[in-house]
Coordinates of C-alpha atoms in Angstrom, one line a residue:
X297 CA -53.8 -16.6 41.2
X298 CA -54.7 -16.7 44.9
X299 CA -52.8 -20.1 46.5
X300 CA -52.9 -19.0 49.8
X301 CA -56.6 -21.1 51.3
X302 CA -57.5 -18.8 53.7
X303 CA -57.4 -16.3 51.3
X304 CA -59.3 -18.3 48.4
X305 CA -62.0 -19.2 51.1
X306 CA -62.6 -15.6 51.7
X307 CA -62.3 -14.8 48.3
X308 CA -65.5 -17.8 47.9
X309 CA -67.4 -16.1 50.8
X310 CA -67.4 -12.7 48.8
X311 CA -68.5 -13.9 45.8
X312 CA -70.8 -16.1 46.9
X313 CA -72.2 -13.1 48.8
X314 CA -72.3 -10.2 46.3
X315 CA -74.8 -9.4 44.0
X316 CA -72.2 -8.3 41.5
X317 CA -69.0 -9.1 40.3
X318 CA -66.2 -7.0 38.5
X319 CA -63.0 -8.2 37.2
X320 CA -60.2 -5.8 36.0
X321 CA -59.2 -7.6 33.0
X322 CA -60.3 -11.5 31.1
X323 CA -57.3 -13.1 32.8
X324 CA -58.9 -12.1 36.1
X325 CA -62.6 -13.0 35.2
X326 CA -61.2 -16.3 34.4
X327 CA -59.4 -17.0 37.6
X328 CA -63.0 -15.6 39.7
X329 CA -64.4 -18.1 37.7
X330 CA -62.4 -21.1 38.4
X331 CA -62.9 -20.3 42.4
X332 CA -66.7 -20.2 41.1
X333 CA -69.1 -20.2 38.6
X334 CA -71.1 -16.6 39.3
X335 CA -73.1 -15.3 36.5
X336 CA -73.1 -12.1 37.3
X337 CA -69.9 -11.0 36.4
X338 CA -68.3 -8.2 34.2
X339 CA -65.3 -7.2 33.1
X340 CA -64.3 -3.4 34.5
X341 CA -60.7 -2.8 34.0
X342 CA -59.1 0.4 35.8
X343 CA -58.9 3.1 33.7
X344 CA -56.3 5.8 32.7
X345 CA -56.6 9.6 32.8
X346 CA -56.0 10.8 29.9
X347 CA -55.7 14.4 31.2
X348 CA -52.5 13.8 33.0
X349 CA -51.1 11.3 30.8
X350 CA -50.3 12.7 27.2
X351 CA -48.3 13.1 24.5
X352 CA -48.1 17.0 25.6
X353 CA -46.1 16.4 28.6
X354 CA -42.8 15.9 26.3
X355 CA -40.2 17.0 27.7
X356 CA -36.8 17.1 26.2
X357 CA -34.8 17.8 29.5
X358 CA -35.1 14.6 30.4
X359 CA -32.9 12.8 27.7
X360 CA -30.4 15.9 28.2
X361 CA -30.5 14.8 31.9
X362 CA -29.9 11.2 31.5
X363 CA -27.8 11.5 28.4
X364 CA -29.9 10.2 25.7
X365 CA -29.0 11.4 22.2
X366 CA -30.9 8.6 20.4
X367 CA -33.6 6.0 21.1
X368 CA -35.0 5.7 24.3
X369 CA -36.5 2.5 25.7
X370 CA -39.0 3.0 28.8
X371 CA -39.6 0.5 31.3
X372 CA -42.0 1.5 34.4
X373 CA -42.2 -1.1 37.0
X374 CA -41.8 -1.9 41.2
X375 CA -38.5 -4.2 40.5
X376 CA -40.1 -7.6 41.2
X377 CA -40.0 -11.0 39.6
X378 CA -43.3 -11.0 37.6
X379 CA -42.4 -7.6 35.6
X380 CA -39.3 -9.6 34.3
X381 CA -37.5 -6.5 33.5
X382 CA -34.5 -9.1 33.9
X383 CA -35.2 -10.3 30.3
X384 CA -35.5 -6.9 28.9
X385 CA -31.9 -6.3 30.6
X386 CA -30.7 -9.8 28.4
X387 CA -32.4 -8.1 25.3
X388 CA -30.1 -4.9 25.2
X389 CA -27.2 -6.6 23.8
X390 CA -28.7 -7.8 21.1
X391 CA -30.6 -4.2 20.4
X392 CA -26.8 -2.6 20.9
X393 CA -25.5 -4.6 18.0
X394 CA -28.1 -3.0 15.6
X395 CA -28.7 0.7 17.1
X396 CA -25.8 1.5 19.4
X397 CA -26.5 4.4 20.9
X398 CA -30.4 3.0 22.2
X399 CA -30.3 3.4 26.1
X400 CA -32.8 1.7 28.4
X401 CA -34.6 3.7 31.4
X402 CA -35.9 1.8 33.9
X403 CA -37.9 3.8 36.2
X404 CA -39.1 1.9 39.6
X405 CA -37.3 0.1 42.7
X406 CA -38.1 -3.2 44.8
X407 CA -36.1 -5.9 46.1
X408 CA -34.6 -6.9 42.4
X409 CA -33.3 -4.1 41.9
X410 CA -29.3 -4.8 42.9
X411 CA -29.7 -8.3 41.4
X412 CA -31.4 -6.3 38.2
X413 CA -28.1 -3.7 38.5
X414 CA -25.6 -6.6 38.7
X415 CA -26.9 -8.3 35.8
X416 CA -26.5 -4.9 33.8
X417 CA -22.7 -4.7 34.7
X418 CA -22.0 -8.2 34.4
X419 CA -22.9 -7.8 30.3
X420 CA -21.6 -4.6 30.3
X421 CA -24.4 -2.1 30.0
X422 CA -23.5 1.0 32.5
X423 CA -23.8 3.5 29.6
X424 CA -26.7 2.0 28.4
X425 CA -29.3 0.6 31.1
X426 CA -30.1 3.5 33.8
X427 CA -31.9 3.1 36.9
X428 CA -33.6 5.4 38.2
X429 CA -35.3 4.7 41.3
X430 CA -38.4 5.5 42.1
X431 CA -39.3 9.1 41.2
X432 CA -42.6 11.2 42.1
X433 CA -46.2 10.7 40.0
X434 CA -46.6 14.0 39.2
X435 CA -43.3 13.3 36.8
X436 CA -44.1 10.1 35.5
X437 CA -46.1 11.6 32.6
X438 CA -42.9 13.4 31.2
X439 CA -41.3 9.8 31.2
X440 CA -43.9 8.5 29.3
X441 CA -44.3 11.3 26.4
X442 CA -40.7 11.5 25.9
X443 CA -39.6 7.9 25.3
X444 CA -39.2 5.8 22.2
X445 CA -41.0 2.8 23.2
X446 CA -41.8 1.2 25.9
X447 CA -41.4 -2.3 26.5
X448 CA -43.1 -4.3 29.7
X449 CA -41.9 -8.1 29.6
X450 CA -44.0 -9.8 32.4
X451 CA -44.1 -13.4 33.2
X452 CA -45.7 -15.8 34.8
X453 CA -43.8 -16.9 37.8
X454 CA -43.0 -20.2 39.6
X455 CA -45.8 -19.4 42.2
X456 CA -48.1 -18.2 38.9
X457 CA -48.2 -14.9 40.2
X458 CA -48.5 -12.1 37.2
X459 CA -50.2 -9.1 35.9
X460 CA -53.9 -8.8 36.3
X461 CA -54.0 -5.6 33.7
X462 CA -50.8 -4.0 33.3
X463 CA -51.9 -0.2 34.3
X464 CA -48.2 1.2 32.7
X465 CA -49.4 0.0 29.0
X466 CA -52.5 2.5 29.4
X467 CA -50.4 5.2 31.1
X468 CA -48.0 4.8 27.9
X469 CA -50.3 4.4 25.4
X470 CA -52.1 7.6 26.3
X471 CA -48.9 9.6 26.0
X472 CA -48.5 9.0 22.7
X473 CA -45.7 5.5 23.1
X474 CA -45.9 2.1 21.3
X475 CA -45.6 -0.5 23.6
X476 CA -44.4 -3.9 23.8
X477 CA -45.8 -6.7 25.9
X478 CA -45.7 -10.1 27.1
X479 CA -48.8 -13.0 25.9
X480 CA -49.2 -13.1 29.9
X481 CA -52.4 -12.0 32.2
X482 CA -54.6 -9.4 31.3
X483 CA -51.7 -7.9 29.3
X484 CA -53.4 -9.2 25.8
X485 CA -56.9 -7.1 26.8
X486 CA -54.7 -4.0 26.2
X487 CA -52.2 -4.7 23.7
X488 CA -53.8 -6.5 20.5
X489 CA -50.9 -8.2 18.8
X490 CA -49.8 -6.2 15.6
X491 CA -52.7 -3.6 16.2
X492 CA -52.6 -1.5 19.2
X493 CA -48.7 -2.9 20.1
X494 CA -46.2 -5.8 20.3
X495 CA -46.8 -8.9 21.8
X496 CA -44.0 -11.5 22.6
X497 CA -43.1 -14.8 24.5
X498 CA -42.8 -13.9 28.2
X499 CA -38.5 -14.8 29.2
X500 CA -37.9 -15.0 25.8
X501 CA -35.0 -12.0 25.2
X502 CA -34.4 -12.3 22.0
X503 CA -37.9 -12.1 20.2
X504 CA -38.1 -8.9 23.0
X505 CA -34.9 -7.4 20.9
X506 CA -36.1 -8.1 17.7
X507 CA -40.0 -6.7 18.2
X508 CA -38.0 -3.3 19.8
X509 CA -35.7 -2.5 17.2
X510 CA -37.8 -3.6 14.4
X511 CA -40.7 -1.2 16.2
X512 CA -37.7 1.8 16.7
X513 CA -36.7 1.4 12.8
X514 CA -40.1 1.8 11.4
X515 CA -41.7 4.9 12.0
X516 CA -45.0 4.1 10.0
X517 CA -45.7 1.0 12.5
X518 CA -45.2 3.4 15.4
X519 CA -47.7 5.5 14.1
X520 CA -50.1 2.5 12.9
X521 CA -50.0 1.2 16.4
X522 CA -50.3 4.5 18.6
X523 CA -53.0 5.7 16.4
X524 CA -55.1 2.2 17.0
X525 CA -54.1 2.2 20.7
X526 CA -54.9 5.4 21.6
X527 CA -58.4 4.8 20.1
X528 CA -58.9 1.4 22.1
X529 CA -58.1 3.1 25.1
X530 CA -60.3 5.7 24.6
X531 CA -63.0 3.3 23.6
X532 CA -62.3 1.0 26.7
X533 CA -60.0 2.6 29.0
X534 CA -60.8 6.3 30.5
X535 CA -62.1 6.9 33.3
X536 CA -65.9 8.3 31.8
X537 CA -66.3 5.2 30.7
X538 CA -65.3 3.1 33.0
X539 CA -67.4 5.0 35.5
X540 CA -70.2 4.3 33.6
X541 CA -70.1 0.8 33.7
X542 CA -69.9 0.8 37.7
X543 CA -73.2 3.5 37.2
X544 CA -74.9 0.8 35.1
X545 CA -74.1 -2.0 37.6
X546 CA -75.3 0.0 40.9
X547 CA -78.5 1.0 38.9
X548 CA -79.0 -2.5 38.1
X549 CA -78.9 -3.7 41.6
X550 CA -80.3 -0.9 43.3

């Protein structure tokens, strides 16, 4: 949500001077919409490609490397506030007491990143959160295809500042991973609750434990919910389609 007013003024002066609008996800099409009421809008999210991001890129070395023998937890992220990635740190105990040998990767850096580490020693988790850093795109997709689950608890913060999609759900979801979300921002457009994934209460740690080891534990909901996820973002997500949809909207006002 923009609370800076010179930016919502400009952000008025676009809109009210564009023959088109396009909002990434419903959460963002709602907040155009509240700065004002333009009729020509669409929803156009960003879209995934599903040529670099599948369930091929496996790759096995990576749990050798990082000493995974077991379930794997994936968070992808920059280490700020909104991604609460503290709350998915506060979930690991409670995962531990019911498969103790899970570990948690979190891939990414930013400026909560030694607060994020602290927390992780202070509850005794060296063996079982890594960090690690920020690493190159062109190995993301082996990340992806060769985790458990991945789990993205965002919030809302103080300043209301949160996801507008949540590009990482697509990236996983194409590589074959069941994801877990928050009920925050444009989050929901991607992750149907029960159908293409897990949704739970933003900060809430303990309903993040339960959805992850319940989701690790049954192997016929992980394949439910990849199958139906995969499909949506096929439908919704890749980038021939979404390219489409700008095509339709320059021919429109051309």
């Amino acid at each position: 949500t923009i609370k800076n007013n010179f930016l919502k003024n400009l952000a008025k002066f676009a809109i009210n001077n564009s023959s088109y609008v396009t909002a990434n996800s419903s959460f963002t099409k709602s907040v155009i919409l509240k700065i004002h009421n333009i009729k020509n809008i669409e929803i156009i999210p960003m879209g995934v490609d599903l040529s670099s991001f599948n369930p091929k890129n496996k790759d096995d070395k990576l749990r050798e490397k990082y000493g995974i023998k077991n379930e794997f937890i994936l968070f992808v992220g920059r280490l700020v506030e909104k991604k609460g990635a503290e709350y998915l740190i506060k979930a690991m105990p409670f995962v531990l007491k019911r498969l103790p040998e899970a570990k948690l990767l979190i891939v990414g850096n930013g400026p909560e990143k030694n607060k994020l580490v602290n927390l992780a020693r202070e509850l005794n988790l060296e063996s079982s959160v890594i960090f690690t850093g920020s690493i190159l795109n062109k190995d993301l997709p082996g990340f992806y295809a060769t985790a458990d689950v991945f789990a993205g608890p965002s919030i809302v913060t103080e300043k209301g500042d949160t996801e507008g999609l949540g590009v990482v759900f697509l990236e996983a979801i194409a590589s074959g991973l069941c994801v877990i979300g928050t009920n925050v921002g444009g989050i929901p457009d991607i992750i149907k609750h029960n159908k293409t994934g897990i949704l739970v209460e933003q900060k809430n740690s303990g309903q993040l434990a339960n959805a992850i080891v319940n989701l690790l534990k049954d192997k016929n909901l992980q394949k439910r919910l990849s199958k139906n996820a995969i499909q949506h973002v096929k439908n919704t997500y890749s980038w021939n389609i979404v390219a489409e949809k700008f095509a339709k909207i320059y021919r429109k006002i051309k």
